Coordinates of C-alpha atoms and ligand atoms in Angstrom, one line a residue:
X1338 CA 108.2 79.7 118.1
X1339 CA 107.8 80.8 114.4
X1340 CA 107.2 84.3 113.8
X1341 CA 103.6 85.0 112.6
X1342 CA 103.1 87.1 109.7
X1343 CA 99.6 88.4 109.1
X1344 CA 99.3 89.4 105.4
X1345 CA 99.1 88.1 101.8
X1346 CA 102.0 87.5 99.8
X1347 CA 100.6 89.5 96.7
X1348 CA 101.0 92.6 99.0
X1349 CA 104.3 94.2 98.2
X1350 CA 104.5 95.4 101.7
X1351 CA 103.9 91.6 102.9
X1352 CA 106.3 90.4 100.4
X1353 CA 109.0 92.8 101.8
X1354 CA 108.6 91.2 105.0
X1355 CA 108.7 87.6 103.7
X1356 CA 111.8 88.5 101.8
X1357 CA 113.6 89.6 105.1
X1358 CA 112.8 86.4 106.9
X1359 CA 113.7 84.2 104.0
X1360 CA 117.0 86.0 103.7
X1361 CA 117.7 85.7 107.4
X1362 CA 116.5 81.9 107.3
X1363 CA 113.8 82.6 110.1
X1364 CA 110.9 80.4 110.6
X1365 CA 107.4 82.0 110.0
X1366 CA 103.9 81.3 109.6
X1367 CA 102.0 83.3 107.1
X1368 CA 98.5 83.9 108.3
X1369 CA 96.1 85.0 105.4
X1370 CA 94.0 88.2 106.0
X1371 CA 91.0 88.2 103.6
X1372 CA 91.3 91.8 102.2
X1373 CA 88.5 91.2 100.2
X1374 CA 85.9 90.6 102.9
X1375 CA 87.3 93.5 104.9
X1376 CA 88.9 91.2 107.6
X1377 CA 91.7 93.8 107.9
X1378 CA 89.2 96.2 109.3
X1379 CA 87.7 94.0 111.9
X1380 CA 88.2 94.4 115.5
X1381 CA 90.5 91.3 115.9
X1382 CA 92.8 92.3 113.1
X1383 CA 92.8 96.1 114.3
X1384 CA 94.2 95.0 117.6
X1385 CA 97.3 93.6 115.7
X1386 CA 97.5 96.7 113.3
X1387 CA 95.5 99.7 114.3
X1388 CA 96.1 101.2 110.9
X1389 CA 94.0 98.3 109.3
X1390 CA 96.6 97.4 106.7
X1391 CA 98.6 94.4 105.9
X1392 CA 101.1 93.1 107.0
X1393 CA 101.2 92.8 110.9
X1394 CA 103.9 90.6 112.5
X1395 CA 104.0 88.9 115.9
X1396 CA 107.1 87.5 117.5
X1397 CA 106.1 86.2 120.8
X1398 CA 105.3 89.4 122.9
X1399 CA 106.3 91.8 120.0
X1400 CA 104.0 93.1 117.6
X1401 CA 105.1 95.4 114.6
X1402 CA 103.1 96.9 111.8
X1403 CA 103.8 99.8 109.3
X1404 CA 102.0 103.0 109.0
X1405 CA 100.0 104.0 106.1
X1406 CA 101.9 107.1 104.4
X1407 CA 100.0 109.5 102.3
X1408 CA 102.1 110.2 99.0
X1409 CA 102.1 113.5 97.5
X1410 CA 101.7 113.0 93.8
X1411 CA 101.3 116.6 92.7
X1412 CA 105.0 117.1 92.1
X1413 CA 106.2 118.8 88.9
X1414 CA 104.9 117.7 85.3
X1415 CA 106.2 114.9 83.1
X1416 CA 104.6 111.4 82.7
X1417 CA 105.2 108.7 85.4
X1418 CA 107.5 106.8 83.1
X1419 CA 109.6 110.1 82.6
X1420 CA 109.8 110.5 86.4
X1421 CA 110.7 106.8 86.7
X1422 CA 113.5 107.2 83.9
X1423 CA 115.1 110.0 85.8
X1424 CA 115.2 107.9 88.9
X1425 CA 116.6 105.0 87.0
X1426 CA 119.3 107.0 85.3
X1427 CA 120.4 108.1 89.1
X1428 CA 120.3 104.3 89.9
X1429 CA 122.3 103.5 86.7
X1430 CA 125.1 105.8 87.6
X1431 CA 125.1 104.6 91.1
X1432 CA 125.3 101.1 90.2
X1433 CA 128.2 101.8 87.7
X1434 CA 130.3 102.4 91.0
X1435 CA 129.0 99.9 93.3
X1436 CA 127.4 96.5 92.9
X1437 CA 124.5 97.3 95.1
X1438 CA 122.7 100.6 96.0
X1439 CA 124.4 101.0 99.4
X1440 CA 127.7 99.5 98.5
X1441 CA 129.2 96.0 97.7
X1442 CA 127.0 94.0 99.9
X1443 CA 123.2 93.3 99.3
X1444 CA 121.0 95.3 101.8
X1445 CA 117.6 96.3 102.7
X1446 CA 118.2 99.2 100.1
X1447 CA 117.9 96.8 97.4
X1448 CA 115.5 94.3 98.8
X1449 CA 113.0 97.1 99.3
X1450 CA 112.6 97.2 95.5
X1451 CA 111.9 93.7 94.8
X1452 CA 108.2 93.2 95.1
X1453 CA 107.3 96.3 93.1
X1454 CA 109.9 95.3 90.4
X1455 CA 108.5 91.9 90.2
X1456 CA 105.4 93.2 89.0
X1457 CA 106.8 96.0 86.8
X1458 CA 108.8 93.4 85.0
X1459 CA 105.6 91.8 83.9
X1460 CA 104.6 95.0 82.3
X1461 CA 105.2 96.4 78.6
X1462 CA 107.5 99.1 80.4
X1463 CA 110.0 96.4 81.5
X1464 CA 112.7 97.7 79.0
X1465 CA 113.0 100.8 81.5
X1466 CA 115.2 98.1 83.6
X1467 CA 116.6 96.0 80.8
X1468 CA 117.9 98.9 78.8
X1469 CA 120.2 100.3 81.4
X1470 CA 123.1 97.8 81.8
X1471 CA 123.8 98.3 85.4
X1472 CA 120.1 98.3 86.5
X1473 CA 119.6 95.1 84.6
X1474 CA 122.4 93.4 86.0
X1475 CA 121.2 94.5 89.4
X1476 CA 117.8 93.0 88.9
X1477 CA 119.5 89.9 87.4
X1478 CA 121.6 89.4 90.4
X1479 CA 118.8 89.7 93.3
X1480 CA 116.2 88.0 91.2
X1481 CA 118.3 84.8 91.0
X1482 CA 118.7 84.8 94.9
X1483 CA 117.0 81.9 96.5
X1484 CA 115.0 84.0 98.9
X1485 CA 113.8 86.3 95.9
X1486 CA 112.7 83.0 94.1
X1487 CA 110.9 81.6 97.0
X1488 CA 108.9 84.8 97.9
X1489 CA 108.1 85.5 94.2
X1490 CA 106.7 82.1 93.7
X1491 CA 104.3 83.0 96.7
X1492 CA 103.3 86.3 95.1
X1493 CA 101.5 84.7 92.1
X1494 CA 97.9 85.0 92.5
Ligands
LIG878 N1 103.0 101.4 105.0 C1 102.4 100.3 105.3 C2 101.4 100.1 104.1 C3 100.7 98.7 104.0 C4 99.6 98.6 103.0 O1 99.2 99.8 102.3 N2 99.0 97.6 102.9 C5 97.9 97.3 101.7 C6 98.1 96.0 100.9 S1 99.5 96.3 100.0 C7 96.7 97.3 102.7 O2 96.6 96.6 103.7 N3 95.7 97.9 102.1 C8 94.3 97.8 102.7 C9 94.0 99.0 103.5 O3 94.7 99.8 103.8 O4 92.7 99.2 103.6 C10 103.3 98.9 105.6 O5 104.5 99.1 105.1 O6 102.9 98.1 106.1

């Protein structure tokens, strides 16, 4: 029986789940949740994910959902791009030592970044990635994976 994913592919959280399923070659059915009409706050959906967010996953008797996390954005000064640049400098250093973030094999540590990077690469700030040789090669590597291509095609509005 196919795994049911309740969500929408434009949601980065949903896209992460789809990436994992594609990488593992698992059958799934994507059941759209109409966020615009508030379907995710209706009783029927809340029984799948009491946090009222997408995605929610059903595999037979097993149901899984993520938890909404409050992010503290009041940290030290500097623009968001400066902060991102500092993080990417750490990635550049790391990726000069190993092909992927967690070593020589592609893993969830890399996959986790894909949906947000897909959107980020469509902005005027994309050179934050392309100007860093190791980060750029890392992006080129995983963006050419079949699973990434299949899921990013679904992410287009
Ligand atoms: N930590 C959760 C967050 C999910 C989330 O925030 N999803 C957004 C869509 S990208 C959503 O459902 N927003 C509507 C809402 O929370 O009301 C997860 O990983 O599943």
